Amino acid sequence: MGAFTTAVACDNTKRSWIGFELDSEYCEGGRERVNENRQKLGLKPVEILSLKK
């Protein structure tokens, strides 16, 4: 997902998105970026789901 730019663009244009990221630091940073944008748009924040046990 990198910088989650596509996810932000999808939210801005009211499109659905799904993302996968292996690096936990990128994942957390991307979640923060997406949620800041979603708050401005009046959307619910996203949560990180992990398949690791």
mmCIF file of C-alpha atoms in Angstrom:
data_model
loop_
_atom_site.group_PDB
_atom_site.id
_atom_site.type_symbol
_atom_site.label_atom_id
_atom_site.label_comp_id
_atom_site.label_asym_id
_atom_site.label_seq_id
_atom_site.Cartn_x
_atom_site.Cartn_y
_atom_site.Cartn_z
ATOM 1 C CA MET A 1 0.000 0.000 0.000
ATOM 2 C CA GLY A 2 2.969 2.304 0.442
ATOM 3 C CA ALA A 3 1.722 5.766 1.365
ATOM 4 C CA PHE A 4 -1.961 4.747 0.987
ATOM 5 C CA THR A 5 -2.465 7.388 -1.714
ATOM 6 C CA THR A 6 -4.858 5.169 -3.651
ATOM 7 C CA ALA A 7 -6.974 4.563 -0.539
ATOM 8 C CA VAL A 8 -7.219 8.315 0.113
ATOM 9 C CA ALA A 9 -8.144 8.953 -3.531
ATOM 10 C CA CYS A 10 -10.817 6.244 -3.365
ATOM 11 C CA ASP A 11 -12.342 7.788 -0.251
ATOM 12 C CA ASN A 12 -12.294 11.216 -1.906
ATOM 13 C CA THR A 13 -14.203 9.856 -4.913
ATOM 14 C CA LYS A 14 -16.568 7.647 -2.879
ATOM 15 C CA ARG A 15 -15.093 4.375 -4.135
ATOM 16 C CA SER A 16 -14.444 1.212 -2.157
ATOM 17 C CA TRP A 17 -10.898 -0.005 -1.566
ATOM 18 C CA ILE A 18 -9.018 -2.824 0.091
ATOM 19 C CA GLY A 19 -5.326 -2.892 0.858
ATOM 20 C CA PHE A 20 -2.565 -5.230 1.959
ATOM 21 C CA GLU A 21 0.694 -4.166 3.585
ATOM 22 C CA LEU A 22 3.370 -6.402 5.097
ATOM 23 C CA ASP A 23 5.364 -3.719 6.915
ATOM 24 C CA SER A 24 3.645 -2.821 10.203
ATOM 25 C CA GLU A 25 5.163 0.685 10.281
ATOM 26 C CA TYR A 26 3.772 1.527 6.848
ATOM 27 C CA CYS A 27 0.464 0.008 7.890
ATOM 28 C CA GLU A 28 0.143 2.196 10.982
ATOM 29 C CA GLY A 29 1.268 5.338 9.163
ATOM 30 C CA GLY A 30 -1.163 4.655 6.342
ATOM 31 C CA ARG A 31 -4.016 4.063 8.774
ATOM 32 C CA GLU A 32 -3.346 7.438 10.378
ATOM 33 C CA ARG A 33 -3.234 9.170 6.982
ATOM 34 C CA VAL A 34 -6.438 7.510 5.785
ATOM 35 C CA ASN A 35 -8.284 8.229 9.027
ATOM 36 C CA GLU A 36 -7.278 11.908 9.014
ATOM 37 C CA ASN A 37 -8.746 12.195 5.524
ATOM 38 C CA ARG A 38 -11.847 10.168 6.407
ATOM 39 C CA GLN A 39 -12.506 12.435 9.405
ATOM 40 C CA LYS A 40 -12.494 15.472 7.076
ATOM 41 C CA LEU A 41 -14.971 13.652 4.821
ATOM 42 C CA GLY A 42 -17.230 12.605 7.704
ATOM 43 C CA LEU A 43 -16.544 8.884 7.193
ATOM 44 C CA LYS A 44 -15.957 6.202 9.804
ATOM 45 C CA PRO A 45 -12.299 5.442 10.599
ATOM 46 C CA VAL A 46 -10.703 2.260 9.279
ATOM 47 C CA GLU A 47 -9.267 -0.489 11.453
ATOM 48 C CA ILE A 48 -6.242 -2.664 10.829
ATOM 49 C CA LEU A 49 -6.978 -6.373 10.634
ATOM 50 C CA SER A 50 -4.088 -8.765 11.011
ATOM 51 C CA LEU A 51 -3.902 -12.411 10.110
ATOM 52 C CA LYS A 52 -0.833 -12.916 12.301
ATOM 53 C CA LYS A 53 -1.341 -14.929 15.476
#
